[in-house]
Amino acid sequence: MDHGVSRRRDPDLGARAQPDWRRPQRRAQSAPVAGRTLMMTAPPAVSIKNLRIALPKGAERPFAVDGVSLDLRPGKIVCVVGESGSGKSMCAHALMGLLPDTVNVTSGEIQFEGRDLLKLDDDRWRDLRGRRLAMIFQEPMTALNPLMRIGDQMAEMFEAHGLLTPRERRAKALSLAREVGLPDPERIVRAYPHQLSGGQRQRAMIAMALALEPAVLVADEPTTALDVTTQAQILKLIRNLQRSRNMAVMFITHDFGVVADIADQVVVLRHGKVVEEGPAATVFNEPKHDYTKALLAAVPSMHPPARAPLDDLARAVEVIGLDKTYVTSGGWFREDRRVDAARAVNFNILKGETLGLVGESGSGKSSVARLVMRLIEADRGTVRIGDTDLTQLSGKALRAERHRIQMIFQDPFASLNPRRKIGHIVADGPIAAGADSKAAFDRARDLLKMVGLDAGALERYPHEFSGGQRQRIGIARALALEPEIIVADEAVSALDVSVQAQVLRLLEDLKARLGLSMLFITHDLRVAAQICDRIAVMQRGVIVELKPTAQLFAAPEHPYTRELLAAVPGQKERAPAA
Amino acid sequence: QEPKMGGTINAVIQPEPPGLMLAMVQNGPVQMVSGNIFEGLLRYSPKLEPVPELAESWSVSEDAKTYTFKLRKGVTWHDGKPFTAADVLFSVEMLKQTHARARNNLAQVDKVEAPDDYTVVFTLKQPFGPFLGIFEVGSMPMVPKHLYDGTDWKTNPYNNAPVGTGPFMFKEWQKGSFIRLVKNPNYYEKGKPYLDEIYWQIIPDAAARSVAYETGKVDVLPGGSVENFDVPRLSKLKDTCVTGAGWEFFSPLAWLWLNNRQGPLADKRVRQAIMYAIDRDFAKDVIWNGLGKVATGPSASTIKYYTDDVPKYPYDPAKAKALLKEAGYKGEKIRILPLAYGETWQRWGEAVKQNLMDVGMNIETIATDVAGGNQKIGDWDYDIAFTYLYQYGDPALGVGRNYVSSAIAKGQVFNNVEGYSNPEIDKLFADGAVATPDSKRKEIYEKAQKILVEDVPVAWMLELQFPTIMRCKVKNLITTGIGVNDGFKDAWLDK
Amino acid sequence: MLSFVAQRVVKGVIVLLAIVVLNFFLIRLAPGDPAVVMAGEAGASDQVFVQQLREKFGLDKPLPEQLFIYVKGIATLDLGFSFRQQAPVSKLILERLPATLLLTLTAFAISLALGVLFGTFAARFAGTFLDTAITIFALIFYAMPIFWVALMGILLFSVAVDWLPSFGYETVGANLTGLAHLIDVAKHLIMPAMTLGLFFMATYTRMTRASMLEVKRLDFVKTARAKGLPDAVIQRRHVLRNALLPVVTLAGVHAGTLIGGAVITETVFAWPGIGRLMYDALLQRDYNLLLGVFVTCSVMVLIFNLITDLVYRLVDPRIEFAA
Amino acid sequence: MKQFWKSMLKSPSGVIGLVILLLAISVAVFGPLLFPNSPWRMVQRPFLPPFMLSTVPLGTDALGRDVFAGMIFGARVSLLVGLVSTLVALVVGVPIGAMAGYFGGKVDDALMRFTEFFQTIPSFALAIVLVAILQPSIYSIVASIAVVSWPPVARLVRGEVLSLRTREYVQAAVVTGQSNTWIILREILPNALSPVIVLASLMVATAILLESSLSFLGLGDPNLISWGYMVGAGRTVIRQAWWITVFPGVAILISVLGLNLIGEGLNDALNPRLSREGR
Ligand SMILES: Nc1ncnc2c1ncn2[C@@H]1O[C@H](COP(=O)(O)OP(=O)(O)OP(=O)(O)O)[C@@H](O)[C@H]1O
Ligand SMILES: Nc1ncnc2c1ncn2[C@@H]1O[C@H](COP(=O)(O)OP(=O)(O)OP(=O)(O)O)[C@@H](O)[C@H]1O
Ligand SMILES: [Mg+2]
Ligand SMILES: [Mg+2]
């Protein structure tokens, strides 16, 4: 299709590209390198030296990446870990030559196959990308062009480098799809991205990245958006493919469980600087830097702590036979699309108890939370708070009862109105309930103090706070109405581990002090293990198992529960922290 | 110069005629096009003397009540059927139902008879001075009986492909684009018409019409088809001739309806003040580019029995102010309704408004389109309203109706809209219509003019002239007092 | 897909019915009586005569009855009779419809094609002189009143240099046939179509540019770059196609504006379309004709919208054929 | 807010637009005080070319009226029509869109059908008919322009509200027991407003153009001079007196341009993602 596009390369690159992409020839080319590998300790495929990337003026810090050096070796996976904003993605993008226009590399070099990548011109970059260096992105939803068929997007990989005929490309795409384990590959190569599940899309992305057998694979949080079960499969796939092709992999993640599962080498980044690096076992077992230690300590363990049994049998919440089916109207001449988000859901929460609700994405956890909160209407069933049947109320009466059950939301950025000051955000509820505004603000100040924010916060806007602080504000808002029950829907999932640990501790503390009950929704079984008294496991709208936490972890009954537990990454932990 | 045969004329028509059946629709453009297809019994010279057309000759009885017309022999309709007295009788009957003006004009007719195929006799109830002036094609077109008799006139297919006796035949009409007429080869006047065909181009925008002329796409701009402001420029173009002739029969006279019934305008002095306040020479010189004439009274100077021996109202703001003060005008709001006929009239409305405001009147312009304006005038819901009306050659036809009290009737935009009622005037016009001989009529009408001008029932503005602009190679385009409205039968092209 | 169209048609019919009823009353609210207008043109009028006219056109009946008669007619695709032009309304409209369709569709095609082209250029060379130039021109075209553009066009192309005809849709009396006729019509078409399309072209230029810049930031563009695809291919295949979606939506919405805008263009260029027919009908209070034009225009808008929706659904696989 | 002005002032188009608008507004507000001569008064000989007399710097029109005075008084009407009709359109469109988006379901369906209905009638044609029916006056013109321009507002607001409604902070407001009105006014609308403001700035421009087009067809308010009226009136004499049309035409062009630039500036300022990209 694009024969007209110039493919100007230097002789040596051209020579490699021209005969064909097939393996035998390429191997012959890289033979001398391989030979050396045997003699010395494997030379790096890529060597990043003292990389420094400047951010535009007004950014939070002058350099996104500040003097980072690291090597990627064939056949090895290097995990780059660190909190959000530590510069992980920047490193990856620099390696691919895909840095945004607003940032630029001020110093350092990236050695690859005998040249400094940072000095390449656009055409050479283009030649290397995809063919020698490939990348997988975090969001499988947005990383694929929604208007193109999967197979065509795979075939583009060959087209970009002028390889094969269109027919061969299609055949190749099919076999790639098969190789990464996409089900029904004939159908899937003809499908559009939105017709695939997240895991399938990520597989398609991997297939694409591997199409030309690159020497280096960069994976920027490739599993963060996936379910644990899917994550486990994808990790396995990457590991296998990487082994069989002897690729050098740079794997970016913030999840230490994942690191534990696949890393050969670990590099810990903080504020754009490498604070620690070394073989995975060493970093896990003998972390040297305090930051690494803190990070490791913050990873919740799979072992539920012992919990005091609850004697008080008073029920705070009673949920009986909740049904909810979403009907997406198909119009007059089409059948409706129905999703059962809750089917005959029953559970109680005792006073002072934390009930966990776990399950994969789409299993109906949030729907249950909303039903309990009466943010949506149930088709059938009852939600009782104390003696009040919430499902029977509406309008003013409902509003009057709302203060008894409050919610903490998942996304600390989306759950605060960006245009209202924190003071208002916290005090609005009580004022709407009829409280005197001065008293409400005084109380807001106290609450903020209780969640660890100073009084000055009242007058500030949400964007002036960090993620963890915002989640604290969300908690203060929920507490302002002095609720009996708190529903936390993925309340810590968006936070970095260290922050997550703090917030969890805060929640535990407040709960105990105020005698609250809690419905805690999460997809992270480690978190659930640490905070819940009992856990309910949901699958496709049905609660398949509900047990005290320790029992559930020790003796899962339902196959789905077992599958979930097995998929949690990092269980062969080299450093069982705590 | 000897007329040359052949050639095509492109003329502009505006707005697009709603139909071409002159007996059923009678607005200006319809007559302009259909005047070539249909004919009347008579035409009128620029001096408004009757000239034969379908009637070869005519005679009037002693008592002035019987008019006998001898029809031309050998006249055929465009479909080949002969034209006879039966067609005339039929036309009279039909027009009484479809043609409002013909209906009025024929009100004096007692009976119409056809003693033979080529003679028609009109018998009147009483003598009617202007009777010989109602036979022009627009006022009384001849309709083919054999195509209309016994049909539903409204939906008759010939409405859209009219058949007449005229020098040109209807050929095609592309709605929104043009109307095409071709020479009638069997025309009764041998050798005529000279032209092969006429295209009437439909161009709705005045500026675009000027451009069409300028770029040579059309040859004739009939009166009123370009804005007056453009006339001087166009007349200076190469090979361009301009004439104001051809409007003698209609003699359009512009005035302001003044609502005599209510408010300040019920006071004669206020009405006189308005006459003094308006700078009519400015209007003539600037808005009408010097064309036309400042009106002295209810009759245009081209109309029979006109006299300028009447009170005069020169532009005199001081006097206007004095009169207003005398009448005790205290700034009551007065609504003025301009005529929605394009830029010229809009500008004129603005100028008059400004004149009146300059003498201290509180004027508000009410904007409407033609239909909305008509409704307001018909409902007498106005204070001052622009208009211009045709006079049809005789005070009994075009003048009296605007002042006699019997013509006061709600819901119409003609006749006595201003609500002026003066028994003396009523009597004068009643007498004038039937009086004989001419000298007696003259006396009556001169008296009426004097009284009216003193009373100012309406404010007369200008005798309008709509110049026709054409290429000089177009000869003999206008030969009668009806101008382009009764056909191009004498026109020829000097190639 | 078929059921989608069927559903849309049913919906459209309901909307149309509402339009008919509303406009029926709206139009009759206008001051001015068609019978008076007609009688007036004869240069005289009297009560009896006007009443006679009213009866003839059924205007003497009570409004609900008139509406009933009208709607009944519509059901049988009869738009009524124009008492003023003495012809069936549908005939009058059909005579004019081809010209309007030719004009609006050409304007639409030109504006969309050129707009997308310029927008693409501007986005590709964002920040350069070319971008600035295109943006400024787009802004100027956007800001010029349509009649002004028309006037300037005529002065420039018809008067100053005699390249293009200033009125009509063919050379009257030339009796051209075949290719010569086509060329003749095309020559007449250029100016009105450009005039009508210029504003929309400017809109699409700006929209395409903005949309391209927006899409450029999306993840899948990064994926495409990571594949090593040449920039031109990325721009065309990945950026442009996605960026066009909002432009297509907007274009569909514009159909109504385009047809409405044709009133002025058709007036200035003497283009024999229904825009002018509507305006004349309005001035003459030709109720049936005016209503008929409204219904026709609305049908055209609905069809335009349906087509854009279909196109949208063809381009974007994510949207299924549901309402 | 400060942030907003900062980024607004950083975008060059926004600054140029603001300067133009401020200039136009101050002409509209103060001009008539400084040049109290009525623009309708015939002060000099007709068709006096511009720059000949200092008393009539921009020449005179077909009746000898001062073009300069017309420009100044015209600014008032043109801007007023633009601003007021946009305001009316917002007053109609924002609540309809907000209600449709917030309550969803049947309410949404009904309101959107209603909106669609208005969008199905060609807008300019509808405006013409409305002005003709109501009879041309500044009120009917403003009303008609508003009637044809509110549907896009409603649609835009609905879209925004629809997406904001599911935001967590809105749900937070619901669960803390706040009323629907409060939630719409405090939590949703302020966050839906930036694209509406951008749209509004463009609507003012479109309204000015619409008014001029109506004036062109002779449907302007005859008691008030507007730029559109001047262009329409001067159009027939453009061949002999270009200045009568050109000056007000340029005035329209520049103000519409200014408003568009403001729209662009607002877009940049209110959409931080865009502004960071630079251009
Ligand atoms: N386009 C950009 N313009 C300005 N600053 C940016 C841009 N992209 C990222 N940054 C900043 O650069 C720093 C490093 O960002 P980077 O995306 O590398 O973090 P990360 O470690 O990948 O974080 P995460 O885990 O959230 O993806 C951050 O402070 C971020 O705010
Ligand atoms: N408003 C809605 N309309 C239609 N379907 C919906 C709606 N909300 C959720 N669903 C569907 O209902 C199912 C359950 O959704 P829910 O959000 O409760 O899952 P979840 O367990 O919270 O998932 P996640 O972990 O991704 O948040 C999913 O299949 C989802 O697509
Ligand atoms: Mg990142
Ligand atoms: Mg959820």
JSON list of C-alpha atoms and ligand atoms in Angstrom, two decimals, chain A residues 361-362 364-367 370 410 489-490 521, ligand 4:
[
{"chain": "A", "resi": 361, "resn": "SER", "atom": "CA", "xyz": [-14.45, -6.56, 36.70]},
{"chain": "A", "resi": 362, "resn": "GLY", "atom": "CA", "xyz": [-18.06, -6.58, 35.59]},
{"chain": "A", "resi": 364, "resn": "GLY", "atom": "CA", "xyz": [-21.60, -6.58, 39.63]},
{"chain": "A", "resi": 365, "resn": "LYS", "atom": "CA", "xyz": [-19.82, -5.27, 42.71]},
{"chain": "A", "resi": 366, "resn": "SER", "atom": "CA", "xyz": [-20.42, -1.61, 41.99]},
{"chain": "A", "resi": 367, "resn": "SER", "atom": "CA", "xyz": [-23.99, -2.34, 41.05]},
{"chain": "A", "resi": 370, "resn": "ARG", "atom": "CA", "xyz": [-25.27, 1.45, 44.20]},
{"chain": "A", "resi": 410, "resn": "GLN", "atom": "CA", "xyz": [-12.86, 4.97, 43.90]},
{"chain": "A", "resi": 489, "resn": "ASP", "atom": "CA", "xyz": [-16.23, 1.04, 46.34]},
{"chain": "A", "resi": 490, "resn": "GLU", "atom": "CA", "xyz": [-12.63, 0.39, 45.33]},
{"chain": "A", "resi": 521, "resn": "ILE", "atom": "CA", "xyz": [-15.54, -3.45, 47.62]},
{"chain": "E", "resi": 4, "resn": "MG", "atom": "MG", "xyz": [-16.93, -1.25, 39.99]}
]
